[in-house]
């Protein structure tokens, strides 16, 4: 008889046995997250993160958008476990070196490294890289005008980072709404939450290669605002020889986290094809319309979705570690 079958009785001694034996079996590998996780073990955690992100954002204003994007890419593959931070070595090609992650910005990796270095001096071996990325993301979003949301802490850093697993787990610019929602849905997100999280494109930029097929040739998208299309064509005319050329995702208020992204979609100012389809598809258009007219609704939904995102696939003590360096596993042969 299994432990679970044994626990179906109502004998009080049986119930006590179930609480003592079966419950740990169920929850042993699940991280218990809480906002005050480092209150005793690293009391300066929040202060160190806040000071580091403030300095970095002032130096490089695209840091907020880059870190937010890095957080998405981390959580959507193997959960929020800092696997995207791992560097490739002779044994393993890591997530960050897959083609779909080529454009992840260096400033986002840099801010995590800066914070980790400071924390290792203050409380060595205590704070995970996964928690650093989660906390830095929230602090940076609020710095540029976005909504506050709670960040529960206690994640451990994962033991795996495989480039070949990226495709199919990260949304692509040329996918349909059903395809994109399929990726969100397997991580537990509704269609409304998907649209709210897409609002992250109210800050940041995308490289020309991600939207150039909308601009040139017989397949050019006629629904792009003509003046916007002309400006993008001029900007991206040399993108095949310089793949660093990029455009702001939100051409109107690129450095401010607001609901302008959704207003832009209604004006034909969506940069990526995956942005534009949100206003074209009947299943997502009502949410675009709502967020374009009601910034409070967008902020509330975005904040709730970000709290939820931060809990996706988190690792506990048995399935993770606290890395000494965020770009290397503690066991370098992994």
CSV table of C-alpha atoms in Angstrom, one decimal:
chain,number,residue,atom,x,y,z
A,1,UNK,CA,0.0,0.0,0.0
A,2,UNK,CA,1.3,3.5,-0.9
A,3,UNK,CA,1.6,6.3,1.6
A,4,UNK,CA,-1.1,8.2,-0.3
A,5,UNK,CA,-3.5,5.2,-0.1
A,6,UNK,CA,-2.8,4.8,3.6
A,7,UNK,CA,-3.7,8.5,4.2
A,8,UNK,CA,-7.2,8.1,3.0
A,9,UNK,CA,-8.5,7.0,6.4
A,10,UNK,CA,-9.8,9.4,9.1
A,11,UNK,CA,-7.9,7.9,12.1
A,12,UNK,CA,-6.2,10.9,13.8
A,13,UNK,CA,-3.0,9.0,14.2
A,14,UNK,CA,-3.1,8.4,10.4
A,15,UNK,CA,-3.6,12.1,9.8
A,16,UNK,CA,-0.6,13.0,12.0
A,17,UNK,CA,1.5,10.4,10.1
A,18,UNK,CA,0.4,12.0,6.8
A,19,UNK,CA,1.4,15.4,7.9
A,20,UNK,CA,4.8,14.2,9.1
A,21,UNK,CA,5.7,11.9,6.3
A,22,UNK,CA,3.7,12.4,3.1
A,23,UNK,CA,3.7,16.2,3.1
A,24,UNK,CA,7.5,16.5,3.0
A,25,UNK,CA,7.5,14.1,0.1
A,26,UNK,CA,5.1,16.3,-1.8
A,27,UNK,CA,6.8,19.6,-1.1
A,28,UNK,CA,10.5,18.7,-0.6
A,29,UNK,CA,11.6,20.1,-4.0
A,30,UNK,CA,9.3,23.2,-4.0
A,31,UNK,CA,10.9,26.5,-3.1
A,32,UNK,CA,8.9,28.5,-0.4
A,33,UNK,CA,9.2,32.1,-1.5
A,34,UNK,CA,8.6,35.1,0.8
A,35,UNK,CA,9.4,38.8,0.6
A,36,UNK,CA,11.5,38.8,3.8
A,37,UNK,CA,13.6,35.8,2.8
A,38,UNK,CA,16.9,37.6,3.4
A,39,UNK,CA,15.9,39.7,6.4
A,40,UNK,CA,18.3,37.9,8.7
A,41,UNK,CA,20.8,36.3,6.4
A,42,UNK,CA,21.5,39.4,4.2
A,43,UNK,CA,19.7,42.4,5.8
A,44,UNK,CA,21.2,44.9,3.2
A,45,UNK,CA,20.0,42.9,0.2
A,46,UNK,CA,17.3,45.4,-0.9
A,47,UNK,CA,19.6,48.4,-0.3
A,48,UNK,CA,22.4,46.9,-2.3
A,49,UNK,CA,20.2,46.0,-5.2
A,50,UNK,CA,18.5,49.4,-5.2
A,51,UNK,CA,21.7,51.4,-5.2
A,52,UNK,CA,23.2,49.3,-7.9
A,53,UNK,CA,20.3,49.5,-10.3
A,54,UNK,CA,19.9,53.3,-9.7
A,55,UNK,CA,23.6,53.9,-10.6
A,56,UNK,CA,23.4,51.6,-13.7
A,57,UNK,CA,20.1,53.0,-15.0
A,58,UNK,CA,21.5,56.5,-14.8
A,59,UNK,CA,24.6,55.4,-16.7
A,60,UNK,CA,22.7,53.4,-19.3
A,61,UNK,CA,19.0,54.2,-19.6
A,62,UNK,CA,18.2,51.0,-21.6
A,63,UNK,CA,19.2,48.8,-18.6
A,64,UNK,CA,15.6,48.6,-17.4
A,65,UNK,CA,14.2,47.3,-20.6
A,66,UNK,CA,17.1,44.9,-21.1
A,67,UNK,CA,16.8,43.4,-17.6
A,68,UNK,CA,13.0,43.0,-18.0
A,69,UNK,CA,13.6,41.1,-21.2
A,70,UNK,CA,16.3,39.0,-19.7
A,71,UNK,CA,14.0,38.0,-16.8
A,72,UNK,CA,11.3,36.9,-19.3
A,73,UNK,CA,13.7,34.8,-21.2
A,74,UNK,CA,15.0,33.2,-18.0
A,75,UNK,CA,11.6,32.3,-16.6
A,76,UNK,CA,10.1,31.0,-19.8
A,77,UNK,CA,12.7,28.2,-20.1
A,78,UNK,CA,13.2,25.9,-17.1
A,79,UNK,CA,11.6,28.5,-14.8
A,80,UNK,CA,13.1,31.5,-13.0
A,81,UNK,CA,16.4,29.9,-12.1
A,82,UNK,CA,19.1,32.2,-13.7
A,83,UNK,CA,19.9,29.6,-16.3
A,84,UNK,CA,20.0,32.3,-19.0
A,85,UNK,CA,23.0,33.9,-17.2
A,86,UNK,CA,25.2,30.8,-17.6
A,87,UNK,CA,28.1,31.2,-20.1
A,88,UNK,CA,28.9,28.6,-22.7
A,89,UNK,CA,32.0,26.4,-22.0
A,90,UNK,CA,33.8,23.5,-23.7
A,91,UNK,CA,31.2,21.1,-22.2
A,92,UNK,CA,28.0,22.9,-23.0
A,93,UNK,CA,26.4,25.5,-25.3
A,94,UNK,CA,24.3,27.6,-22.9
A,95,UNK,CA,20.9,29.3,-23.4
A,96,UNK,CA,22.3,32.8,-23.9
A,97,UNK,CA,24.2,31.6,-27.0
A,98,UNK,CA,21.1,30.3,-28.9
A,99,UNK,CA,20.3,32.5,-31.9
A,100,UNK,CA,17.0,33.6,-30.3
A,101,UNK,CA,19.0,35.0,-27.4
A,102,UNK,CA,21.7,36.7,-29.4
A,103,UNK,CA,20.2,40.2,-28.9
A,104,UNK,CA,19.9,39.9,-25.1
A,105,UNK,CA,21.6,43.1,-24.0
A,106,UNK,CA,24.9,43.1,-22.2
A,107,UNK,CA,23.8,45.8,-19.8
A,108,UNK,CA,21.3,43.4,-18.3
A,109,UNK,CA,24.0,40.8,-17.6
A,110,UNK,CA,26.2,43.5,-16.3
A,111,UNK,CA,23.8,44.7,-13.6
A,112,UNK,CA,23.3,41.2,-12.3
A,113,UNK,CA,27.1,40.8,-12.1
A,114,UNK,CA,27.5,44.1,-10.3
A,115,UNK,CA,24.9,43.2,-7.7
A,116,UNK,CA,26.3,39.7,-7.2
A,117,UNK,CA,29.8,41.1,-6.6
A,118,UNK,CA,28.5,43.6,-4.0
A,119,UNK,CA,26.3,40.9,-2.2
A,120,UNK,CA,29.2,38.5,-2.1
A,121,UNK,CA,31.2,41.1,-0.1
A,122,UNK,CA,28.3,41.8,2.2
A,123,UNK,CA,26.8,38.3,2.7
A,124,UNK,CA,28.9,35.7,0.8
A,125,UNK,CA,27.2,32.5,-0.5
A,126,UNK,CA,23.7,33.6,0.5
A,127,UNK,CA,21.8,35.3,-2.3
A,128,UNK,CA,21.0,33.4,-5.5
A,129,UNK,CA,21.4,34.9,-9.0
A,130,UNK,CA,17.8,34.1,-9.7
A,131,UNK,CA,16.7,36.3,-6.9
A,132,UNK,CA,19.0,39.1,-7.9
A,133,UNK,CA,17.5,39.1,-11.4
A,134,UNK,CA,14.0,39.1,-10.1
A,135,UNK,CA,14.5,41.9,-7.6
A,136,UNK,CA,16.6,44.1,-10.1
A,137,UNK,CA,13.8,43.7,-12.7
A,138,UNK,CA,11.1,45.0,-10.3
A,139,UNK,CA,13.3,47.9,-9.1
A,140,UNK,CA,14.2,49.0,-12.6
A,141,UNK,CA,10.6,48.8,-13.8
A,142,UNK,CA,9.4,51.1,-11.0
A,143,UNK,CA,12.4,53.4,-11.7
A,144,UNK,CA,11.1,54.1,-15.2
A,145,UNK,CA,7.5,54.7,-14.1
A,146,UNK,CA,6.1,51.2,-14.1
A,147,UNK,CA,3.9,49.7,-11.4
A,148,UNK,CA,5.2,48.3,-8.1
A,149,UNK,CA,4.8,44.6,-7.5
A,150,UNK,CA,5.9,42.3,-4.7
A,151,UNK,CA,9.0,40.1,-5.3
A,152,UNK,CA,9.0,37.0,-3.3
A,153,UNK,CA,12.4,35.6,-2.7
A,154,UNK,CA,14.1,32.2,-2.0
A,155,UNK,CA,14.7,30.9,-5.5
A,156,UNK,CA,17.8,28.8,-6.1
A,157,UNK,CA,19.9,28.8,-9.2
A,158,UNK,CA,19.4,25.9,-11.7
A,159,UNK,CA,21.8,23.2,-12.7
A,160,UNK,CA,21.1,23.3,-16.4
A,161,UNK,CA,21.3,25.7,-19.3
A,162,UNK,CA,20.9,24.2,-22.8
A,163,UNK,CA,20.8,26.3,-26.0
A,164,UNK,CA,18.9,23.7,-27.9
A,165,UNK,CA,15.9,24.0,-25.5
A,166,UNK,CA,15.3,27.7,-26.2
A,167,UNK,CA,13.4,27.4,-29.5
A,168,UNK,CA,9.8,26.7,-28.8
A,169,UNK,CA,9.9,28.2,-25.3
A,170,UNK,CA,10.5,31.8,-26.2
A,171,UNK,CA,8.0,33.8,-28.3
A,172,UNK,CA,9.2,34.9,-31.8
A,173,UNK,CA,8.3,38.1,-33.7
A,174,UNK,CA,6.7,36.3,-36.6
A,175,UNK,CA,4.4,34.0,-34.7
A,176,UNK,CA,0.6,34.1,-34.6
A,177,UNK,CA,-1.4,34.8,-31.5
A,178,UNK,CA,-2.3,31.1,-31.0
A,179,UNK,CA,1.4,30.2,-31.2
A,180,UNK,CA,2.5,32.9,-28.8
A,181,UNK,CA,-0.3,32.1,-26.4
A,182,UNK,CA,0.7,28.5,-26.5
A,183,UNK,CA,4.0,29.4,-25.0
A,184,UNK,CA,2.4,31.6,-22.4
A,185,UNK,CA,-0.3,29.0,-21.6
A,186,UNK,CA,2.2,26.3,-20.8
A,187,UNK,CA,3.7,28.6,-18.2
A,188,UNK,CA,0.2,29.2,-16.7
A,189,UNK,CA,-0.8,32.5,-18.3
A,190,UNK,CA,-4.1,33.5,-19.7
A,191,UNK,CA,-4.6,35.5,-22.9
A,192,UNK,CA,-5.3,38.6,-21.0
A,193,UNK,CA,-2.1,38.1,-19.0
A,194,UNK,CA,-0.2,37.5,-22.2
A,195,UNK,CA,-1.3,40.9,-23.6
A,196,UNK,CA,-0.5,42.7,-20.3
A,197,UNK,CA,3.0,41.2,-20.3
A,198,UNK,CA,3.4,42.2,-23.9
A,199,UNK,CA,3.1,45.7,-22.7
A,200,UNK,CA,6.7,45.4,-21.5
A,201,UNK,CA,7.5,46.6,-25.1
A,202,UNK,CA,6.5,50.1,-23.9
A,203,UNK,CA,10.3,50.4,-23.1
A,204,UNK,CA,13.3,49.0,-24.9
A,205,UNK,CA,14.3,48.4,-28.5
A,206,UNK,CA,14.4,45.7,-31.2
A,207,UNK,CA,17.0,45.1,-33.8
A,208,UNK,CA,16.1,45.7,-37.5
A,209,UNK,CA,16.5,42.0,-38.3
A,210,UNK,CA,13.5,41.3,-36.1
A,211,UNK,CA,11.1,43.4,-38.2
A,212,UNK,CA,12.8,44.2,-41.5
A,213,UNK,CA,10.5,41.7,-43.3
A,214,UNK,CA,7.7,44.1,-42.6
A,215,UNK,CA,9.4,46.9,-44.5
A,216,UNK,CA,10.9,45.7,-47.7
A,217,UNK,CA,9.8,43.8,-50.9
A,218,UNK,CA,6.5,42.4,-52.0
A,219,UNK,CA,5.7,41.1,-48.5
A,220,UNK,CA,6.0,44.5,-46.9
A,221,UNK,CA,3.2,45.2,-44.3
A,222,UNK,CA,0.9,47.8,-45.7
A,223,UNK,CA,-0.8,48.3,-42.4
A,224,UNK,CA,2.3,50.1,-40.8
A,225,UNK,CA,1.8,53.8,-40.5
A,226,UNK,CA,3.4,55.1,-43.7
A,227,UNK,CA,5.5,57.8,-42.0
A,228,UNK,CA,6.7,55.3,-39.4
A,229,UNK,CA,7.5,52.7,-42.2
A,230,UNK,CA,9.5,55.3,-44.1
A,231,UNK,CA,11.5,56.3,-41.0
A,232,UNK,CA,12.2,52.6,-40.2
A,233,UNK,CA,13.3,51.9,-43.8
A,234,UNK,CA,15.8,54.7,-43.6
A,235,UNK,CA,17.0,53.6,-40.2
A,236,UNK,CA,17.5,50.0,-41.2
A,237,UNK,CA,18.8,50.4,-44.7
A,238,UNK,CA,22.2,49.0,-43.7
A,239,UNK,CA,21.0,46.4,-41.2
A,240,UNK,CA,22.4,43.5,-43.2
A,241,UNK,CA,26.0,44.7,-42.7
A,242,UNK,CA,25.4,46.2,-39.2
A,243,UNK,CA,23.2,43.9,-37.2
A,244,UNK,CA,23.4,46.3,-34.1
A,245,UNK,CA,21.0,48.8,-35.7
A,246,UNK,CA,17.8,49.0,-33.7
A,247,UNK,CA,14.6,50.9,-33.2
A,248,UNK,CA,12.6,51.8,-30.1
A,249,UNK,CA,9.7,49.5,-29.4
A,250,UNK,CA,7.6,52.5,-28.4
A,251,UNK,CA,8.5,55.4,-30.7
A,252,UNK,CA,6.5,58.0,-28.7
A,253,UNK,CA,7.8,57.5,-25.1
A,254,UNK,CA,10.6,55.0,-25.4
A,255,UNK,CA,12.1,55.5,-21.9
A,256,UNK,CA,8.9,55.7,-19.9
A,257,UNK,CA,6.9,52.7,-18.7
A,258,UNK,CA,3.3,53.7,-19.6
A,259,UNK,CA,0.4,52.5,-21.8
A,260,UNK,CA,1.6,54.2,-24.9
A,261,UNK,CA,2.6,50.9,-26.4
A,262,UNK,CA,-1.1,50.0,-26.7
A,263,UNK,CA,-2.1,53.4,-28.0
A,264,UNK,CA,0.6,53.0,-30.7
A,265,UNK,CA,-0.8,49.7,-31.8
A,266,UNK,CA,-4.1,51.4,-32.6
A,267,UNK,CA,-2.2,53.9,-34.8
A,268,UNK,CA,-0.2,51.4,-36.9
A,269,UNK,CA,2.9,52.1,-34.8
A,270,UNK,CA,3.6,48.6,-33.6
A,271,UNK,CA,7.2,47.7,-34.4
A,272,UNK,CA,7.1,43.9,-34.4
A,273,UNK,CA,4.7,41.7,-36.3
A,274,UNK,CA,3.9,40.1,-33.0
A,275,UNK,CA,3.0,43.5,-31.6
A,276,UNK,CA,0.7,44.4,-34.5
A,277,UNK,CA,-1.3,41.2,-34.5
A,278,UNK,CA,-2.5,42.0,-31.0
A,279,UNK,CA,-4.7,44.7,-32.4
A,280,UNK,CA,-5.7,42.6,-35.4
A,281,UNK,CA,-6.7,39.4,-33.7
A,282,UNK,CA,-10.2,39.4,-32.3
A,283,UNK,CA,-9.2,37.5,-29.2
A,284,UNK,CA,-6.6,40.0,-28.1
A,285,UNK,CA,-8.0,43.3,-29.5
A,286,UNK,CA,-10.4,43.9,-26.5
A,287,UNK,CA,-7.4,43.9,-24.1
A,288,UNK,CA,-5.4,46.2,-26.3
A,289,UNK,CA,-8.4,48.6,-26.4
A,290,UNK,CA,-8.8,48.4,-22.6
A,291,UNK,CA,-5.1,49.1,-21.8
A,292,UNK,CA,-4.9,51.9,-24.4
A,293,UNK,CA,-7.7,53.8,-22.7
A,294,UNK,CA,-7.1,52.7,-19.1
A,295,UNK,CA,-3.5,52.8,-17.9
A,296,UNK,CA,-4.5,51.8,-14.4
A,297,UNK,CA,-6.0,48.6,-15.7
A,298,UNK,CA,-2.8,47.9,-17.6
A,299,UNK,CA,-0.6,48.6,-14.6
A,300,UNK,CA,-2.7,46.4,-12.3
A,301,UNK,CA,-2.8,43.5,-14.7
A,302,UNK,CA,0.9,43.8,-15.5
A,303,UNK,CA,1.9,43.9,-11.8
A,304,UNK,CA,-0.2,40.7,-11.0
A,305,UNK,CA,1.3,38.9,-14.1
A,306,UNK,CA,4.8,39.9,-13.1
A,307,UNK,CA,4.3,38.5,-9.6
A,308,UNK,CA,3.0,35.3,-11.2
A,309,UNK,CA,5.9,35.2,-13.7
A,310,UNK,CA,8.4,35.3,-10.8
A,311,UNK,CA,7.1,32.0,-9.4
A,312,UNK,CA,7.3,30.0,-12.6
A,313,UNK,CA,9.4,26.9,-12.2
A,314,UNK,CA,11.4,28.1,-9.2
A,315,UNK,CA,13.9,25.7,-7.8
A,316,UNK,CA,14.3,24.7,-4.1
A,317,UNK,CA,17.4,23.5,-2.2
A,318,UNK,CA,17.3,20.0,-3.8
A,319,UNK,CA,17.0,21.2,-7.4
A,320,UNK,CA,19.3,24.3,-7.2
A,321,UNK,CA,22.2,26.1,-5.6
A,322,UNK,CA,23.4,29.5,-4.8
A,323,UNK,CA,26.1,30.2,-7.4
A,324,UNK,CA,29.3,31.9,-6.5
A,325,UNK,CA,29.4,33.4,-9.9
A,326,UNK,CA,26.2,34.0,-11.9
A,327,UNK,CA,27.7,32.9,-15.2
A,328,UNK,CA,29.1,29.6,-14.0
A,329,UNK,CA,27.7,26.6,-12.1
A,330,UNK,CA,29.5,25.9,-8.9
A,331,UNK,CA,30.5,22.5,-10.4
A,332,UNK,CA,32.2,23.8,-13.6
A,333,UNK,CA,31.9,20.4,-15.4
A,334,UNK,CA,28.1,20.6,-15.4
